[in-house]
Structures are given as structure tokens and as C-alpha cells.
């Protein structure tokens, strides 16, 4: 019993690490490789979670319905039920589309201006998205939120063991995204992104359409974050505007990337593990260390501390050699000391 | 000094008129009042909302003027500015609700206002605490980053970390629940056109006007104020003129933090409550005012703050009031679409 | 032999900054295959000329034609696409990228620069990368920087950065290169290296060069023709010997005697 | 003892060494001009003396004190004032405010000094409230010089004060510089327009590639054929 409890806890823990790993990966595409400051991850998180929830949740019976309309019941539609829960893929595609469009719109407006504009605009978008879901009850039930969000492949196992299955789902999605991101950031495309991060004017004088690359990176990052949000919704199965408080939906993710090492995808994942470990581990500590407000404070200190003491994070960026196609031929020479921040 | 130079004068005086005129708070205030009246007199707009918007705008202005100064002189977006506001509000709370009562001094309902006279003492103390905090943070965080020559974006990011830490600190000390200053309900003033003004709002407006005028006088009349503008204009020339960077930096933080702390207290009075997240939420209207007014331009920020205050209040006539920050944000987006450098940027401001 | 048609034709180019006119009806031709030196006192408008021609700035007036195509007002990445490449006075390398990466970044129209290509067309991308890395190694060889291929560019010395900058222009397979002070802050040995590389690129790759440079020894030795600018316009053009014996040029540098002292 | 003594100074930006050991001296009351082809390090030398560029090696002595590691805002206090070539005024400040900033370190009432500057450069007195950013090139140069004079310096460094000015303006500014010198201020001038500057200078230095090449009386340098050879190579 004792062991089963620990195991259950660990499974839950790693599901969250996996989901936050996805956010961290998305942020790495934007900040770590391209130098785009997204201060409103929560916006993409919420869009992803709400999009999938609205598309897949069955409509509630009349007694429960107050004044909101559900968008769809993808999971319950018979012609999509091919025994393999195909709706899940479809829903993720929709999430990608929605987040991609929003990222495109924000990027169009701000990416030609200096970096701070993007930060402020994303901050605003996150708040606007939250306000919309909070106030427009007809969209998503306002502050009461959406519940009974369906489980992917939920009929394969008993509800008690579902978390084991979902951990596998999260890890598979994470692995796919990791490989996909790893491949592009090590490709010439990623090379251009890093060039933009280092010196925009020089990248331009090398004939690169800086704006277009920034836009692509911002959209890709936004889509990945949206997918993270979708997985979160199917894991927790209940979302409301409170879920997307900037602390757990934006700041923690920043702390993860900065701690793990921005510009390094393995660092992004390591950071998710370390910071989530600290976050969920401290609740077992005695006295005020368990106080969520103390943890809140520590997240801020952690971000400032990393910037001050070890700007590269734990892993830091690895030096790449010239042959950079695919993951197999990519071998870091050695951990490079950064010449300059 | 011997030769007559008259013959060689170049005809500069003809051009001088329109370019020289800078926006002063006087001009801005007159323009705002006229504009607000004009909007309020529209038949479909509720005058009371316009008046309310002016008060909200006054608070936004306090935040935005400080933030835009920091932006102009230290060159980064201070995401902790909202939390400096929160800090100010909570320090005043500690003084009025705990410290003064402990000393045996309690007060609420001072004169026509809901709050006690202790708040008037608490306000400058809170400002001093926040100033000290801001300067300490500069000494131990931002100065180290500047010395290392990190990019402006890294500075902004560390300010975000500072913002989170400050809010965590507030929550650790005071908890996350709604608090209020010791208060007593008061009659509101009734004016024509169905305008009701709570007396507190008049206090807010007077404080805001007094502070903004003070900042204007500091910037235009005092040695250090001119040095701040000079440093924003041309840091290298400021150095060779003997203007030390450290003094200017401290003054910038000092003025910014004092305005922020006051804005925080006034916001808490205006809303009748304190919440740890109040400052962070207020960042959106404040940043919108900064961008709308042209980054680094205090006069622009001032005018934009009132525009945002009035617009977002008036919008509640048709929209859910909780959309107010979204309205401010939408105005910022509209400006980014039309004039990315802000509405009030002056030609040749050298940036 | 036919008279060579100019590769670059600049006509009546004007560029104002506020009230200051940096280029004042500047007109010049540059013929293909030559190494042209552009000299003149400070403030003559040389760097502005490069900025406008390369598309970093919009001209106030006048026209620029590159291989007969009007390019004034184009962005930098578009002129780059035509094979018109420039360097900066202060080298701008990507510090936290290796020397090799700095070079491989440059070639245009790389398959792998499309986001989807490395997912769906890895073969093509690898092919491109092979070709480009070979090209980059050749360039490194020529610049004698091979031993630094995997070093962070930020760790190079000032002179090596200048060489890298030159290498980046060569990676673009340019038709014409605008070099802004390739010799500034470079020691003698590296400067010889740079001139050798320029001559080699000119001879073997048929690249046309326009060089702003203050080291007159370097200019007179390298260039087969020299354009002298002063106050935003061209005041003389000719071979090094012609320029050295042109009294107008001396006056531009030292100030006219006719203005005299008050 | 020389007023300013620069000996074997090495300096540069980042990792790039620009000055490879430059020496020069200025005595009280002198006008000294540094000429030399572009990129020879004239401006860097000025900035090094003014403290904006770090001295890597060698010493800078001003009035007998080593100022090679003094920060720029302290150097201004010692009576050495620098007028940069470009960006030499505060554009959004008014003319008067620019002058007040020049006097930032003065503790006394300096209104008389501002009045003196208005008399000295009558152009500035026309409209003291005007923003410096809207001035013409020549007026801007006058304001820049006036700003530097506010501290009553003993030595003033002028970096190409005549660059980009119309000939009539060059006369005007040159005339003012001579007047400043007559009032007892030493002047170190960097000029491209060598003939004009040398003709009014006591002495001149020719700088090439960050090293001293020639030093002579101003008029003697003018007649030296070596000078044009250094400019155009050969």
C-alpha cells in the first residue's frame, strides 16, 4: 500500500514534469534559440487547454447547463471512434492551429519592434485570454470552468490505473516534440535562429529575412506550448481561469528554462524536472518552507539568482560542430565556456 | 568678444517657435480636461464614468511616468514596477492597520475621506521604504548586470524575477486574502449630470496632480532633473560634462519608486481593497500608457494614462467591467498597428 | 575587347540625415573584376554610400543599378540575394556560434532553412549541408583559419574576426563585395593575409571588390582603381598613380589653401 | 612643466588596439593640432585623454597629476573639457539647459558665465529656450564648445570642430577658437582640414596608424612634403 502510494505519487509527478517539459521546450524555441521574450506563456497554455476541452468534452445534461454552449463533442462522435481515439490527434491539430494563429497575430504586431514590446504584448494577450474565458460564460462556463474532459485511450485501462497510461502518452508526445525540435534547431533553420539571437543586424546582412524567421520560431514555440496545455487539460480533466494564473503557467516555466539552461533542449527538460521537484518537494518540508507563498518567492529568487550567478543555467549551451544534420551526426565538441553573455 | 558678429548670424529665430514648445503638465492637463468634457458631453456617454476614468487615469499616470523615466534612462522595461506599487500599498497597510494602532493611534474616516489621517503619514513612509528597496535592488541586481554588460532584455527578465519575488514576499507576510485600510463609509458628492464623486477620488486626483507637477518641476527646474534628462539624451556627453551615472540612476529609481508606491496606496484607496496581485494586474494599463505615450516620454505617458483611464471606464457602459485591462491592452495594440513608436513621440527627440 | 559595362552604376545618389546631407549627388561606376578603393576624408560619405548601396538605408534621391537592375530602397537581404554583399567597420560576428557555423550560415536559399525541410526532406538538407560545409572549409583554408573552425567566433582576436567577416562575404558566392575598412585594427601579418585573400578571391572567383580603407599603403598596393570622395560626392577617379599626383585630392584631405587662415 | 603630457599611451576598443604608444605634450596657452589620415586614431586619442576609453598602457599627466585611470566625470573636474565630434549636445534639452549641464560641477552661481557665453556666441542668445536638437550644424558646434567652456577649463579638446560646416561657419568657429585661446585656454585640436588648423597652431603632430610620425611647428608641417606622402601613401 505504502509502495503503491509512492508509485502513484511518482507517476503523477512525472506526468507534470513531462507536461512542463513541453512548455519549457516551447519556450526554449522562442527564448533559448531566438531570444524572444514571451512573458505570457499562460495565454498559450490556456488556449491549448480550452481548445481541446471545448472540442472534446461531451455536452452536459440540461440540468447542469446554465448559460454556456459547448463547441463540440469530438470524443463522442461515432464516425471518429475507430477504436483508437483518433479524436485526440485531431484535437491536438486544432490546438496547434489556434495557438499558431494567435502567435502569428502577436508576432506580426510586435516582432519588428524591440524585444520588450513582445514581452508586454504577450503579457497582455495572456490576460486578455484569461479575461475572455472568465467573463464569457457562454464560451466556457466562466469561473466554474470545464470539467469531465475526456481521457485519451481511457477505455483501455481501469480509471485507477489510468495515470500509468497517461504518463506513457505524455512521454511519447514529449519525445516526439523533443526529437522534432532537436532536429530543427540543429538544422540550418536553427542556425539562423541562433544567429538572430546573437546579432540581428549581422543576420540581416547575411541575407536572412530576420522577421520571418522570428515569426516562425514564435509560432512554433506557441504551438508547442498549446500542446502542453492540451495535455494538461486531459490530465487534470478540469480547467478554469484560475488554472492559468501567471505563477504556475508562466513564471515557473521561465524558472525551469533558466535553471536548466536556455539554448539547450536537454537543459529545458532537466530544468522542468529540477524546478518541479523543488516545487512539489518543498510541500513535504516542515514549517514555512511548505508555505506556497514561500515557494512563490523562491521562484522569483531562482530566476534572478540564475541570471546573476550562472546565466547559462545548469547545462548551458553546447557548442555545435559544422555537420549538424539530424541528431545522429550531431556531437557536441565540449561544453563551451561562453565568451560573453 | 571683440568682433561684431551680427552680420554672420544665421536665421534660426524664424524656426524656433513651434519646435521649442514642449508638452508641459499644464498643457496636458488642460487638454485632458477639455477632451474628457467633450467625451462626457456626448449624449450616449455617462458623464460619471468619464469622471471616474479621470481618477483612474491619475493613478495610471503615476505608475506610467515613473516607468517611462526608468525606461528612458536605464533602458529596460521594469516588469517589477507593478509590484513596487503593491509593496507601497502593503507597507501603508502595515502602518495604518498594525503599527499605528500598536502605538495607540487609530484613525479612520478623516474629514470627508474614508481613510484616517494615519494614511497621510503612512504614505510618505511607504514611499521611502519602496525607494530604499528599489535602490538596494539596483545595487545588488541591476548594477551587477549593467556592469557585466548584459542585454536590455536580460535586465527586463531579471525584473520579472524581482516582480515574482516581491509578490511572494507580500503573500508570505500578509497572505493572499483581500485586505483594506481602516476605513469608514462616507457620503459621496453629488454633482449635476448624475455624477457622483467619492471624496477619496478628489484626494487621489489632487495627490496625482501634485506629484506629477512636482516631477515635472524636478525634471525641468532642478539640477539633478536636468541631469537625468541629459543622461537619457546622451550618456557619454553627460559623463564628460561631469554628470556621474550613479547619482542619476539612484534619482531615477527614487522618483520611479516614490511614484509607484504612491500609486499603489491610491489604487488601494480607489478600489477600497488590497490584493497581492493588484500591482501586477495594473502593469497592463501602465505599460499601455508608456507605449501609447512613446517610450521614455513622460508627457506622453501622462496624456496616454488619462486617455486609457477614461476609455476603459467609459467602455464599462457597454462591456463587463472586468475587461478594463483588456481595453487598455487593445488601445496599445491599436497604437502598435498605427504608430509603433507611440502617439506622442516628438520629432528629433534623438532616440 | 569591348568596353566593360559597369557592374554597379550609382547616379545622383542623395542621402540626408535630418539637415545634414551625407551624400550629395554622388555618381560613380564600378567595373566588373576590379578592386576599387574608395578613399576620402572623414565625413566624405563613404560608409553612407555603402549603407545605401547595400540596402541598409533608403536613399533620399537618385538611383542605384546593379547589373542593370534598379535596387535603390531594397532591403539588405534582397540585395544580398543578388550577390551584393557588404561587411561592417566593426566586425559583427555571432559570438556564441562557432567559426564554421558563422560561415555556413551565409549561403542563401539553403534547403534546411525551411522549417519543415529537416523533418520531411532530411536527405536534401544533408546534401546541402555537405556542399556548404565543404565550401566553408575551402574558405577557411584560404583564410588560414582552418585550425579555428570549431572555436566560438567570440573568442577570436580582432584581426581574425576581420578575416572571418571577409570569409562570410565569400561564402555568399558574391558578385560584388563592399568591404568597409578591412584593415582597421589589424596587425601587419593579418593584414597581409587579408590582402592575399582579397586578391585570390578577385582572381579565382572573379569577385568585384569595393574597399573603403584608410591605410593608403594597402589601398595603393591592392586597388587597380581608386575613387576619391569628399563632402558626399566623387571628386576624382583613376589609377593609384593618377590619384597620388592629383592636387584636388590633396586639397580634399588637407583643406584648400585658398580658404587660408582668417 | 607641460600642461598635458601623454606618454606612450596604448588603448583601443574591445580587443582591438588602436593606439600603439602615442606621446604628445601641450604647454600652457598653446594650440596644438593633431592631423593624420582617417583611422589613424585621432578621435581615439581624444577619448582616451577624456577618460571615455581606457588606457591600457602608458600615462596621461594633466597639470602634473596622472589621470589615466580617472573616470571621465572626475576628469571634467580637473579643468580638462572635451567636445566630441558628433553627438556633442543634449538634443532634447534647451540651449540654456545644455549650458547648465556643462556647469554641472560648478557649485557657484554661474549665470554670469552663461551670459558671457551668450555674448561670446550671440547665435545662442537669440532663443535660449530652443531645443538643441533643432539647431543647425554650426550653431550646434558653438553650443558644444560653449558647454565645454562652462567649467572654465584650462585645456579644451576639440574633435574635428569644423567637419561638415559651411566655409563661412568654419571661419566663425575658428575665430572663436582663437579667441578662446587668447583668453588663456590651451586648445588641443584634431582636424582633418589640416591646412586651416595648422596655420593657426603653435605646433602640430602627425599621427599615422596609431603611432606618432612627425612633430613640428604648425607652419613647418604645412610645408613638409612628407605630410602629403603620409596621407596618400606611396
Coordinates of N, CA and C in Angstrom, one line a residue, chain B residues 126-286:
Chain B
X126 N 5.8 54.8 3.3 CA 5.8 53.7 2.4 C 6.6 54.1 1.2
X127 N 6.5 55.3 0.7 CA 7.3 55.7 -0.4 C 8.8 55.6 -0.1
X128 N 9.2 56.0 1.1 CA 10.6 55.9 1.4 C 11.1 54.4 1.5
X129 N 10.3 53.6 2.0 CA 10.6 52.2 2.1 C 10.8 51.6 0.7
X130 N 9.9 51.9 -0.2 CA 10.0 51.4 -1.6 C 11.2 52.0 -2.3
X131 N 11.4 53.3 -2.1 CA 12.6 53.9 -2.7 C 13.9 53.1 -2.2
X132 N 13.9 52.9 -0.9 CA 15.1 52.2 -0.4 C 15.2 50.8 -1.0
X133 N 14.1 50.1 -1.1 CA 14.1 48.8 -1.7 C 14.6 48.8 -3.2
X134 N 14.1 49.8 -3.9 CA 14.4 49.9 -5.3 C 15.9 50.2 -5.5
X135 N 16.4 51.0 -4.6 CA 17.9 51.3 -4.7 C 18.7 50.1 -4.3
X136 N 18.3 49.4 -3.3 CA 19.0 48.2 -2.9 C 19.0 47.2 -4.0
X137 N 17.8 47.0 -4.6 CA 17.7 46.1 -5.7 C 18.6 46.5 -6.9
X138 N 18.7 47.8 -7.1 CA 19.6 48.2 -8.2 C 21.0 47.9 -7.8
X139 N 21.4 48.1 -6.6 CA 22.8 47.9 -6.1 C 23.1 46.4 -6.3
X140 N 22.2 45.5 -5.9 CA 22.6 44.1 -5.8 C 22.1 43.3 -7.0
X141 N 21.2 43.8 -7.8 CA 20.8 43.1 -9.0 C 21.2 43.8 -10.3
X142 N 20.5 44.9 -10.5 CA 20.6 45.6 -11.8 C 22.0 46.1 -12.1
X143 N 22.7 46.7 -11.0 CA 24.0 47.3 -11.3 C 25.0 46.2 -11.7
X144 N 24.9 45.0 -11.0 CA 25.8 43.9 -11.4 C 25.6 43.5 -12.8
X145 N 24.3 43.5 -13.2 CA 24.0 43.1 -14.6 C 24.6 44.2 -15.6
X146 N 24.4 45.4 -15.2 CA 24.9 46.5 -16.1 C 26.4 46.4 -16.3
X147 N 27.0 46.2 -15.1 CA 28.5 46.2 -15.1 C 29.0 45.0 -16.0
X148 N 28.2 44.0 -16.1 CA 28.5 42.8 -16.9 C 28.2 43.1 -18.3
X149 N 27.4 44.1 -18.6 CA 27.1 44.5 -20.0 C 26.0 43.6 -20.6
X150 N 25.1 43.0 -19.8 CA 24.1 42.1 -20.4 C 23.1 43.0 -21.2
X151 N 22.4 42.3 -22.1 CA 21.4 43.0 -22.9 C 20.2 43.5 -22.1
X152 N 19.5 44.5 -22.7 CA 18.4 45.1 -22.0 C 17.3 44.0 -21.7
X153 N 17.2 43.0 -22.6 CA 16.2 42.0 -22.5 C 16.5 41.2 -21.2
X154 N 17.7 40.9 -20.9 CA 18.1 40.2 -19.7 C 17.7 41.0 -18.5
X155 N 17.9 42.4 -18.6 CA 17.5 43.2 -17.5 C 16.0 43.1 -17.2
X156 N 15.2 43.2 -18.3 CA 13.8 43.0 -18.2 C 13.4 41.7 -17.5
X157 N 14.1 40.7 -18.0 CA 13.8 39.4 -17.4 C 14.1 39.3 -15.9
X158 N 15.2 39.8 -15.5 CA 15.5 39.8 -14.1 C 14.5 40.6 -13.3
X159 N 14.0 41.7 -14.0 CA 13.0 42.5 -13.3 C 11.7 41.6 -13.1
X160 N 11.5 40.7 -14.0 CA 10.3 39.8 -13.9 C 10.5 38.9 -12.7
X161 N 11.8 38.4 -12.6 CA 12.1 37.6 -11.4 C 11.9 38.4 -10.1
X162 N 12.3 39.7 -10.1 CA 12.1 40.5 -8.9 C 10.7 40.7 -8.6
X163 N 9.9 40.9 -9.7 CA 8.4 41.0 -9.5 C 7.8 39.8 -8.8
X164 N 8.2 38.6 -9.2 CA 7.6 37.4 -8.6 C 8.1 37.3 -7.2
X165 N 9.3 37.6 -6.9 CA 9.9 37.5 -5.5 C 9.1 38.5 -4.6
X166 N 8.9 39.7 -5.1 CA 8.3 40.7 -4.3 C 6.9 40.3 -4.0
X167 N 6.2 39.8 -5.0 CA 4.8 39.3 -4.7 C 4.8 38.2 -3.7
X168 N 5.7 37.3 -3.9 CA 5.8 36.2 -3.0 C 6.0 36.7 -1.6
X169 N 6.9 37.7 -1.4 CA 7.2 38.3 -0.1 C 5.9 38.9 0.5
X170 N 5.2 39.6 -0.3 CA 3.9 40.2 0.2 C 3.0 39.1 0.6
X171 N 2.9 38.0 -0.1 CA 2.0 37.0 0.2 C 2.4 36.2 1.5
X172 N 3.8 36.1 1.6 CA 4.3 35.4 2.8 C 3.9 36.2 4.1
X173 N 4.0 37.6 4.0 CA 3.8 38.4 5.1 C 2.3 38.6 5.4
X174 N 1.6 38.9 4.4 CA 0.2 39.3 4.6 C -0.8 38.3 4.1
X175 N -0.3 37.2 3.5 CA -1.3 36.2 3.0 C -1.9 36.7 1.7
X176 N -2.7 35.9 1.1 CA -3.3 36.2 -0.2 C -4.7 36.8 -0.2
X177 N -5.2 37.0 1.0 CA -6.6 37.5 1.1 C -6.7 39.0 0.9
X178 N -8.0 39.4 0.6 CA -8.3 40.8 0.4 C -8.1 41.5 1.8
X179 N -7.4 42.6 1.7 CA -7.3 43.5 2.9 C -7.8 44.8 2.6
X180 N -8.1 45.6 3.6 CA -8.5 47.0 3.4 C -7.8 47.9 4.5
X181 N -7.6 49.2 4.1 CA -7.2 50.1 5.1 C -8.3 50.3 6.1
X182 N -8.0 50.7 7.4 CA -9.0 51.0 8.3 C -9.9 52.1 7.7
X183 N -11.2 51.9 7.6 CA -12.0 52.8 6.8 C -13.4 53.0 7.4
X184 N -14.0 54.0 7.0 CA -15.4 54.3 7.4 C -16.1 54.8 6.1
X185 N -17.3 54.3 6.0 CA -18.1 54.7 4.8 C -18.4 56.2 4.8
X186 N -18.4 56.8 3.7 CA -18.7 58.2 3.6 C -19.6 58.5 2.5
X187 N -20.3 59.7 2.7 CA -21.2 60.2 1.7 C -20.5 60.5 0.4
X188 N -21.0 60.3 -0.7 CA -20.4 60.7 -2.0 C -21.0 62.1 -2.3
X189 N -20.2 62.9 -3.0 CA -20.7 64.2 -3.5 C -21.6 64.0 -4.8
X190 N -22.6 64.7 -4.8 CA -23.5 64.6 -6.0 C -23.3 65.9 -6.8
X191 N -23.0 65.7 -8.1 CA -22.8 66.8 -9.0 C -23.9 66.7 -10.0
X192 N -24.1 67.8 -10.8 CA -25.0 67.7 -11.9 C -24.7 66.6 -12.9
X193 N -25.6 66.3 -13.8 CA -25.4 65.2 -14.8 C -25.2 63.9 -14.2
X194 N -25.8 63.7 -13.0 CA -25.8 62.4 -12.4 C -24.3 61.9 -12.1
X195 N -23.5 62.8 -11.8 CA -22.1 62.5 -11.5 C -22.0 62.3 -9.9
X196 N -21.5 61.2 -9.5 CA -21.3 61.0 -8.1 C -19.8 60.8 -7.8
X197 N -19.2 61.7 -7.0 CA -17.8 61.6 -6.8 C -17.5 61.2 -5.3
X198 N -16.9 60.1 -5.1 CA -16.5 59.8 -3.7 C -15.4 60.7 -3.3
X199 N -15.4 61.2 -2.1 CA -14.4 62.2 -1.7 C -13.0 61.7 -1.8
X200 N -12.8 60.4 -1.6 CA -11.5 59.8 -1.8 C -10.9 60.1 -3.2
X201 N -11.8 60.1 -4.2 CA -11.3 60.3 -5.5 C -10.7 61.7 -5.7
X202 N -11.2 62.7 -5.0 CA -10.7 64.0 -5.1 C -9.3 64.0 -4.5
X203 N -9.1 63.3 -3.3 CA -7.8 63.2 -2.7 C -6.8 62.6 -3.7
X204 N -7.3 61.5 -4.4 CA -6.4 60.8 -5.4 C -6.0 61.8 -6.5
X205 N -7.0 62.5 -7.0 CA -6.7 63.4 -8.1 C -5.7 64.5 -7.7
X206 N -5.9 65.0 -6.5 CA -5.1 66.1 -6.0 C -3.6 65.6 -5.8
X207 N -3.5 64.4 -5.2 CA -2.2 63.8 -5.0 C -1.5 63.6 -6.3
X208 N -2.3 63.0 -7.2 CA -1.6 62.7 -8.5 C -1.2 64.0 -9.2
X209 N -2.0 65.0 -9.2 CA -1.6 66.2 -9.9 C -0.4 66.9 -9.2
X210 N -0.5 66.8 -7.9 CA 0.6 67.4 -7.1 C 1.9 66.7 -7.4
X211 N 1.9 65.4 -7.5 CA 3.1 64.6 -7.7 C 3.6 64.8 -9.1
X212 N 2.7 64.8 -10.1 CA 3.1 64.9 -11.5 C 3.7 66.3 -11.7
X213 N 3.1 67.3 -11.1 CA 3.7 68.6 -11.2 C 5.1 68.7 -10.6
X214 N 5.2 68.0 -9.4 CA 6.5 68.0 -8.7 C 7.5 67.4 -9.6
X215 N 7.2 66.2 -10.2 CA 8.1 65.5 -11.1 C 8.5 66.4 -12.3
X216 N 7.5 67.1 -12.8 CA 7.8 68.0 -13.9 C 8.7 69.1 -13.5
X217 N 8.5 69.7 -12.3 CA 9.4 70.7 -11.8 C 10.8 70.2 -11.6
X218 N 10.8 69.0 -11.0 CA 12.2 68.4 -10.8 C 12.9 68.2 -12.1
X219 N 12.2 67.7 -13.1 CA 12.8 67.4 -14.4 C 13.3 68.7 -15.1
X220 N 12.5 69.7 -14.9 CA 12.8 70.9 -15.8 C 13.5 72.0 -15.0
X221 N 13.4 72.0 -13.7 CA 13.9 73.1 -12.9 C 15.1 72.8 -12.1
X222 N 15.3 71.5 -11.7 CA 16.4 71.2 -10.8 C 17.6 70.7 -11.6
X223 N 18.7 70.8 -10.9 CA 20.0 70.4 -11.5 C 19.9 68.9 -11.8
X224 N 19.5 68.1 -10.8 CA 19.5 66.7 -11.0 C 18.5 66.2 -12.0
X225 N 17.4 66.9 -12.1 CA 16.3 66.6 -13.0 C 16.9 66.8 -14.5
X226 N 17.5 67.9 -14.6 CA 18.1 68.2 -16.0 C 19.2 67.2 -16.3
X227 N 19.9 66.8 -15.2 CA 21.0 65.8 -15.5 C 20.4 64.5 -15.9
X228 N 19.2 64.1 -15.3 CA 18.6 62.9 -15.7 C 18.2 63.0 -17.2
X229 N 17.6 64.1 -17.6 CA 17.2 64.2 -19.0 C 18.4 64.2 -19.9
X230 N 19.5 64.8 -19.4 CA 20.7 64.8 -20.2 C 21.3 63.4 -20.4
X231 N 21.3 62.6 -19.3 CA 21.8 61.3 -19.4 C 20.9 60.4 -20.3
X232 N 19.6 60.7 -20.3 CA 18.8 59.9 -21.2 C 19.1 60.3 -22.6
X233 N 19.4 61.6 -22.9 CA 19.7 62.1 -24.2 C 21.0 61.5 -24.7
X234 N 22.0 61.6 -23.9 CA 23.4 61.3 -24.4 C 24.3 61.0 -23.3
X235 N 24.3 59.7 -22.9 CA 25.0 59.3 -21.7 C 26.5 59.6 -21.7
X236 N 27.1 59.5 -22.9 CA 28.6 59.7 -23.0 C 28.9 61.2 -22.7
X237 N 28.1 62.1 -23.3 CA 28.4 63.5 -23.2 C 28.1 63.9 -21.7
X238 N 27.1 63.2 -21.1 CA 26.8 63.5 -19.7 C 28.0 63.2 -18.9
X239 N 28.7 62.1 -19.2 CA 29.9 61.7 -18.4 C 31.0 62.8 -18.5
X240 N 31.3 63.2 -19.8 CA 32.4 64.2 -19.9 C 32.0 65.5 -19.4
X241 N 30.7 65.8 -19.2 CA 30.3 67.0 -18.5 C 30.4 66.9 -17.0
X242 N 30.8 65.7 -16.5 CA 30.9 65.6 -15.1 C 29.7 65.1 -14.4
X243 N 28.7 64.6 -15.1 CA 27.5 64.1 -14.5 C 27.7 62.6 -14.3
X244 N 27.8 62.2 -13.0 CA 28.1 60.8 -12.6 C 26.8 60.0 -12.8
X245 N 27.0 58.8 -13.3 CA 25.9 57.9 -13.6 C 25.2 57.4 -12.4
X246 N 25.9 57.2 -11.3 CA 25.3 56.6 -10.1 C 24.2 57.5 -9.5
X247 N 24.5 58.8 -9.4 CA 23.5 59.7 -8.8 C 22.3 59.7 -9.7
X248 N 22.5 59.8 -11.0 CA 21.3 59.8 -11.9 C 20.5 58.6 -11.8
X249 N 21.2 57.4 -11.7 CA 20.5 56.1 -11.6 C 19.7 56.1 -10.3
X250 N 20.3 56.5 -9.2 CA 19.5 56.5 -7.9 C 18.3 57.4 -7.9
X251 N 18.5 58.6 -8.5 CA 17.4 59.5 -8.6 C 16.3 58.9 -9.4
X252 N 16.7 58.3 -10.5 CA 15.6 57.7 -11.4 C 14.8 56.7 -10.6
X253 N 15.5 55.8 -10.0 CA 14.8 54.8 -9.2 C 14.0 55.4 -8.1
X254 N 14.6 56.4 -7.4 CA 13.9 57.1 -6.4 C 12.6 57.7 -6.8
X255 N 12.6 58.5 -7.9 CA 11.4 59.1 -8.4 C 10.4 58.0 -8.8
X256 N 10.9 57.0 -9.6 CA 10.0 56.0 -10.1 C 9.4 55.2 -8.9
X257 N 10.2 54.9 -7.9 CA 9.7 54.1 -6.8 C 8.7 54.9 -6.0
X258 N 9.0 56.2 -5.8 CA 8.1 57.0 -5.0 C 6.8 57.1 -5.7
X259 N 6.8 57.4 -7.0 CA 5.5 57.5 -7.7 C 4.8 56.2 -7.7
X260 N 5.5 55.0 -7.8 CA 4.9 53.7 -7.8 C 4.2 53.5 -6.5
X261 N 5.0 53.7 -5.4 CA 4.4 53.5 -4.0 C 3.1 54.3 -3.8
X262 N 3.2 55.6 -4.2 CA 2.0 56.4 -4.0 C 0.9 55.9 -4.9
X263 N 1.2 55.5 -6.1 CA 0.1 54.9 -7.0 C -0.5 53.7 -6.3
X264 N 0.3 52.9 -5.7 CA -0.2 51.7 -5.1 C -1.1 52.0 -4.0
X265 N -0.8 53.0 -3.1 CA -1.6 53.4 -2.0 C -2.9 53.9 -2.5
X266 N -2.8 54.8 -3.5 CA -4.0 55.4 -4.1 C -4.9 54.4 -4.8
X267 N -4.3 53.4 -5.4 CA -5.1 52.4 -6.1 C -5.9 51.6 -5.0
X268 N -5.2 51.3 -3.9 CA -5.9 50.6 -2.8 C -7.0 51.4 -2.3
X269 N -6.8 52.7 -2.1 CA -7.9 53.6 -1.7 C -9.1 53.6 -2.7
X270 N -8.7 53.7 -4.0 CA -9.6 53.9 -5.1 C -10.5 52.6 -5.1
X271 N -9.9 51.4 -5.1 CA -10.6 50.2 -5.2 C -11.2 49.7 -3.9
X272 N -10.8 50.4 -2.8 CA -11.3 50.0 -1.5 C -10.7 48.7 -1.0
X273 N -9.7 48.2 -1.6 CA -9.1 46.9 -1.2 C -7.7 46.7 -1.6
X274 N -7.0 45.8 -0.9 CA -5.6 45.5 -1.4 C -5.6 44.0 -1.7
X275 N -4.8 43.7 -2.7 CA -4.6 42.3 -3.1 C -3.1 42.1 -3.5
X276 N -2.5 41.0 -3.2 CA -1.1 40.9 -3.6 C -0.9 41.1 -5.1
X277 N -1.9 40.7 -5.9 CA -1.8 40.7 -7.4 C -2.1 42.1 -8.0
X278 N -2.6 43.1 -7.1 CA -3.1 44.3 -7.6 C -2.1 45.0 -8.5
X279 N -0.8 45.0 -8.2 CA 0.2 45.8 -8.9 C 0.5 45.1 -10.2
X280 N 0.6 43.8 -10.2 CA 0.9 43.0 -11.4 C -0.2 43.2 -12.4
X281 N -1.4 43.2 -12.0 CA -2.5 43.4 -12.9 C -2.5 44.8 -13.5
X282 N -2.1 45.7 -12.7 CA -2.1 47.1 -13.1 C -0.9 47.4 -14.1
X283 N 0.0 46.4 -14.3 CA 1.1 46.6 -15.2 C 0.5 46.9 -16.6
X284 N -0.6 46.2 -17.0 CA -1.0 46.3 -18.4 C -1.5 47.7 -18.7
X285 N -2.4 48.3 -17.9 CA -2.7 49.7 -18.3 C -1.5 50.6 -18.2
X286 N -0.6 50.4 -17.2 CA 0.6 51.2 -17.1 C 1.5 51.1 -18.3

